[in-house]
XYZ file of C-alpha atoms in Angstrom:
310
model
C 25.799 -13.356 -1.260
C 23.175 -15.612 -2.843
C 20.240 -13.873 -4.439
C 18.004 -16.941 -4.149
C 15.682 -15.698 -1.405
C 16.761 -12.201 -0.477
C 14.277 -9.339 -0.596
C 14.854 -5.603 -0.269
C 11.933 -3.560 1.068
C 11.996 0.222 0.796
C 9.861 2.076 3.323
C 10.131 -0.986 5.555
C 9.183 0.953 8.706
C 5.883 2.066 7.199
C 2.492 0.429 7.567
C 2.648 -1.925 4.581
C 6.411 -2.357 4.745
C 6.125 -3.926 8.187
C 3.474 -6.433 7.106
C 5.426 -7.377 4.000
C 8.670 -7.784 5.973
C 6.972 -10.092 8.466
C 5.350 -12.199 5.742
C 8.591 -12.780 3.823
C 10.489 -13.456 7.052
C 7.923 -16.112 7.953
C 8.389 -17.562 4.456
C 12.119 -17.927 5.266
C 13.424 -15.143 3.070
C 16.385 -12.987 4.016
C 14.791 -9.560 4.474
C 16.749 -6.332 4.212
C 15.109 -2.974 4.587
C 15.658 0.733 4.157
C 13.703 3.680 5.487
C 14.298 7.182 6.778
C 12.949 6.285 10.250
C 15.101 5.636 13.293
C 15.872 1.952 13.965
C 13.479 1.727 16.927
C 10.616 2.298 14.478
C 11.745 -0.457 12.102
C 10.637 -4.126 12.326
C 14.150 -5.215 13.251
C 13.128 -8.688 14.410
C 12.300 -9.556 10.791
C 15.338 -7.912 9.198
C 18.802 -9.254 8.456
C 19.909 -5.673 7.817
C 18.395 -2.222 8.219
C 19.823 0.946 6.688
C 18.495 4.375 7.486
C 18.737 6.934 4.727
C 16.692 9.158 2.470
C 16.380 8.107 -1.144
C 18.135 8.758 -3.427
C 21.326 7.814 -1.589
C 24.694 6.450 -2.653
C 24.342 3.786 0.041
C 21.752 2.078 -2.135
C 24.319 0.976 -4.723
C 26.505 -0.603 -2.035
C 23.512 -2.391 -0.539
C 22.461 -3.801 -3.910
C 25.964 -5.015 -4.699
C 26.393 -6.626 -1.286
C 23.074 -8.476 -1.132
C 22.038 -8.941 -4.807
C 18.331 -9.141 -3.872
C 16.066 -11.359 -5.914
C 13.068 -9.116 -5.196
C 12.628 -5.433 -4.351
C 9.282 -4.206 -3.010
C 9.029 -0.437 -3.251
C 6.853 0.718 -0.345
C 8.596 4.058 0.167
C 6.794 7.224 -0.856
C 4.199 9.731 0.215
C 0.664 8.449 0.736
C -1.668 11.391 1.250
C -4.083 12.725 -1.358
C -4.632 15.904 0.642
C -0.931 16.651 1.066
C -0.317 15.942 -2.608
C -2.823 18.664 -3.478
C -1.306 21.202 -1.089
C 2.325 20.291 -1.896
C 2.516 18.579 -5.298
C 6.272 19.109 -5.579
C 6.986 17.064 -2.446
C 4.650 14.334 -3.673
C 6.333 14.277 -7.090
C 9.805 13.918 -5.596
C 8.644 11.478 -2.910
C 6.857 9.234 -5.406
C 7.802 9.655 -9.072
C 11.439 10.706 -8.679
C 12.310 8.157 -5.997
C 10.692 5.401 -8.040
C 12.896 6.351 -10.997
C 15.989 6.374 -8.787
C 15.182 2.891 -7.478
C 14.609 1.480 -10.952
C 17.758 3.067 -12.311
C 19.858 1.734 -9.439
C 18.505 -1.766 -10.053
C 19.226 -1.418 -13.776
C 22.884 -0.800 -12.989
C 23.558 -2.912 -9.891
C 20.897 -5.672 -9.794
C 19.425 -6.050 -13.289
C 17.730 -9.385 -12.512
C 15.957 -8.148 -9.389
C 12.151 -8.420 -9.603
C 10.770 -4.955 -8.785
C 7.262 -4.590 -7.339
C 5.828 -1.094 -7.232
C 3.040 -0.388 -4.750
C 0.694 1.788 -6.772
C -2.842 2.844 -5.890
C -6.425 2.656 -7.094
C -6.166 6.466 -7.052
C -4.968 6.164 -10.653
C -8.572 5.347 -11.642
C -10.200 8.446 -10.123
C -13.938 7.927 -10.610
C -14.193 4.753 -12.723
C -16.724 4.734 -15.542
C -18.076 1.407 -14.314
C -17.660 -1.059 -11.458
C -15.968 -3.340 -10.796
C -13.029 -1.496 -12.288
C -10.541 -3.620 -14.227
C -6.940 -2.913 -15.151
C -8.016 -2.212 -18.730
C -10.008 0.879 -17.770
C -8.079 4.048 -18.597
C -6.534 5.935 -15.684
C -8.197 9.226 -14.764
C -6.572 10.468 -11.532
C -8.192 13.217 -9.454
C -5.105 14.242 -7.462
C -1.348 14.724 -7.855
C -0.945 11.574 -5.756
C -2.937 9.580 -8.323
C -1.021 11.093 -11.233
C 2.334 10.379 -9.584
C 1.395 6.764 -8.881
C 0.450 6.436 -12.541
C 3.825 7.928 -13.484
C 5.483 5.300 -11.271
C 3.673 2.579 -13.194
C 4.844 4.067 -16.484
C 8.415 4.117 -15.204
C 8.121 0.425 -14.351
C 6.859 -0.254 -17.866
C 9.690 1.835 -19.330
C 12.401 -0.085 -17.491
C 10.760 -3.413 -18.356
C 10.490 -2.642 -22.064
C 13.714 -0.704 -22.608
C 16.064 -2.440 -20.148
C 14.309 -5.815 -19.568
C 14.162 -5.138 -15.847
C 11.455 -7.420 -14.388
C 8.747 -5.153 -12.936
C 5.082 -5.205 -11.934
C 2.753 -2.696 -10.279
C 0.032 -3.392 -7.704
C -2.895 -0.968 -7.669
C -3.852 -1.215 -4.011
C -7.378 -0.218 -3.105
C -8.258 0.748 0.503
C -5.626 -0.861 2.708
C -6.268 -1.250 6.422
C -5.077 -3.219 9.425
C -3.591 -2.830 12.887
C -0.872 -0.181 12.835
C -2.585 2.223 10.421
C -3.253 5.523 12.174
C -4.973 7.269 9.287
C -7.716 6.727 6.694
C -11.406 6.208 7.273
C -11.513 3.100 9.506
C -9.031 4.645 11.943
C -10.891 7.960 11.754
C -14.169 6.278 12.682
C -12.630 4.303 15.558
C -10.811 7.355 16.917
C -13.907 9.526 16.918
C -16.149 6.827 18.343
C -13.755 5.958 21.164
C -12.461 9.405 22.131
C -15.030 11.965 21.024
C -18.117 9.806 21.557
C -19.706 11.283 18.470
C -19.411 10.430 14.839
C -19.403 13.235 12.280
C -17.712 12.072 9.088
C -16.843 13.678 5.775
C -18.905 13.112 2.643
C -22.394 11.722 2.272
C -21.861 8.206 3.567
C -22.695 6.714 0.182
C -19.106 6.869 -1.018
C -17.775 3.322 -1.243
C -14.421 1.609 -0.987
C -12.933 -1.819 -1.557
C -11.121 -2.614 1.683
C -8.193 -5.013 1.648
C -6.361 -6.090 4.807
C -2.597 -5.572 4.960
C -2.151 -9.267 5.719
C -3.717 -10.101 2.348
C -1.656 -7.398 0.646
C 1.525 -9.045 1.905
C 0.314 -12.405 0.595
C -0.393 -10.885 -2.819
C 3.043 -9.257 -2.954
C 4.655 -12.632 -2.306
C 2.543 -14.237 -5.025
C 3.488 -11.583 -7.580
C 7.144 -11.765 -6.541
C 7.265 -15.479 -7.256
C 4.685 -16.024 -10.023
C 4.086 -12.901 -12.145
C 5.492 -12.490 -15.650
C 7.076 -9.175 -14.633
C 6.868 -7.321 -17.936
C 5.676 -4.011 -16.511
C 2.087 -5.196 -16.050
C -0.366 -3.924 -13.424
C -2.625 -5.853 -11.055
C -5.588 -4.663 -9.019
C -5.197 -5.553 -5.359
C -8.482 -5.413 -3.493
C -11.073 -7.755 -2.045
C -13.539 -7.486 -4.924
C -16.169 -6.271 -2.448
C -17.707 -2.793 -2.321
C -18.702 -1.287 1.049
C -20.184 2.177 1.639
C -18.778 4.326 4.416
C -22.180 4.187 6.125
C -21.980 0.387 6.214
C -18.401 0.449 7.520
C -19.245 2.988 10.239
C -22.271 0.942 11.279
C -20.165 -2.230 11.500
C -17.629 -0.440 13.698
C -20.220 1.078 16.042
C -21.970 -2.278 16.399
C -18.679 -4.068 17.091
C -17.818 -1.454 19.730
C -21.162 -2.092 21.405
C -21.944 1.606 21.781
C -24.783 3.846 20.687
C -23.797 6.793 18.498
C -25.645 9.069 16.118
C -23.914 8.729 12.755
C -23.693 12.015 10.837
C -22.066 13.130 7.588
C -21.096 16.699 6.703
C -21.922 16.280 2.997
C -18.519 17.687 1.962
C -16.386 15.436 -0.250
C -12.723 16.548 -0.021
C -10.920 17.418 -3.293
C -9.326 14.414 -4.969
C -11.668 11.940 -3.277
C -13.262 9.338 -5.572
C -16.920 8.438 -5.166
C -17.039 4.656 -5.472
C -14.533 1.825 -5.773
C -14.829 -1.896 -6.340
C -11.958 -3.868 -7.823
C -12.028 -6.588 -10.387
C -9.369 -8.934 -9.048
C -9.634 -11.560 -11.786
C -6.111 -10.913 -13.051
C -4.580 -11.477 -9.617
C -6.842 -14.454 -8.965
C -5.402 -16.068 -12.077
C -2.059 -16.107 -10.261
C -3.732 -17.876 -7.340
C -4.731 -14.964 -5.098
C -7.798 -14.978 -2.896
C -8.390 -12.577 0.009
C -8.608 -14.409 3.334
C -9.806 -11.745 5.794
C -13.425 -10.599 5.368
C -14.158 -6.997 6.286
C -16.183 -7.920 9.384
C -13.328 -9.988 10.830
C -10.752 -7.357 9.894
C -12.765 -4.619 11.577
C -13.018 -6.638 14.790
C -9.250 -7.064 15.002
C -8.681 -3.417 14.071
C -11.026 -2.298 16.845
C -9.146 -4.397 19.408
C -5.878 -2.762 18.394
C -7.246 0.786 18.154
C -9.010 0.492 21.532
C -5.695 -0.475 23.130
C -3.979 2.411 21.317
C -6.573 5.036 22.186
C -7.968 4.122 25.585
C -5.529 1.512 26.894
C -7.775 -1.516 27.221
């Protein structure tokens, strides 16, 4: 089968996997996906093939030989700082080990496949200065951050030792319809169902929010334009927003009156402030298209339907 426009997405039934599958499908790629979820949870309308298995799995080698994908986007893995602290072994196997297994399988069965690793801004911990650029040294605060950093190093290893084309995307605070976790969902859920808003931290913690639609666009850009020598790219909006500002935007968009409170407790592994320098990705032609205010409005519409049914 031709490798010209075939993409393999691991973790295709997850939040980002679904957005990326839809984007490449709309760009007329042949999209194949793997995940450990049942088929009814996978975005089957975008997929030419879906295989359900846990990685590592011998079925991966057969899939690679049959489809010879031009691109592999590795979305599979654990994505919880808190769970990585309470169960670092599961996070290590779910992130670092599986990333190695994917790279090694590509080395053997699809050595020209362009591998994109979805890393995280968690590798930076608390940056020394903002906006944080890719040249700042990693300083993770959690096993999750360390394991994402290890995944990046594995990509660099396979690029330098085996000439496998790889790149890593350090994603900042992803959000969008379909995400039932993280701070924007937490705020919407509490505002709509509990009618009170008590949040963790001080409210002055900040994040750089990037919509999943823009993440999918960036993945496509890297897949087709990056040099793929093990390099890393920040993937954010380049805009810093405090949690107080985000909560206020959500409450205002909901049209309700709530007393916003913070408990003053910052959970272990939680960075204080993030703002990405996205110059490196912009040089490839990237520009975020969904401003936070617009993204929050669409997220509220979806979460209201999910939580209260209208």
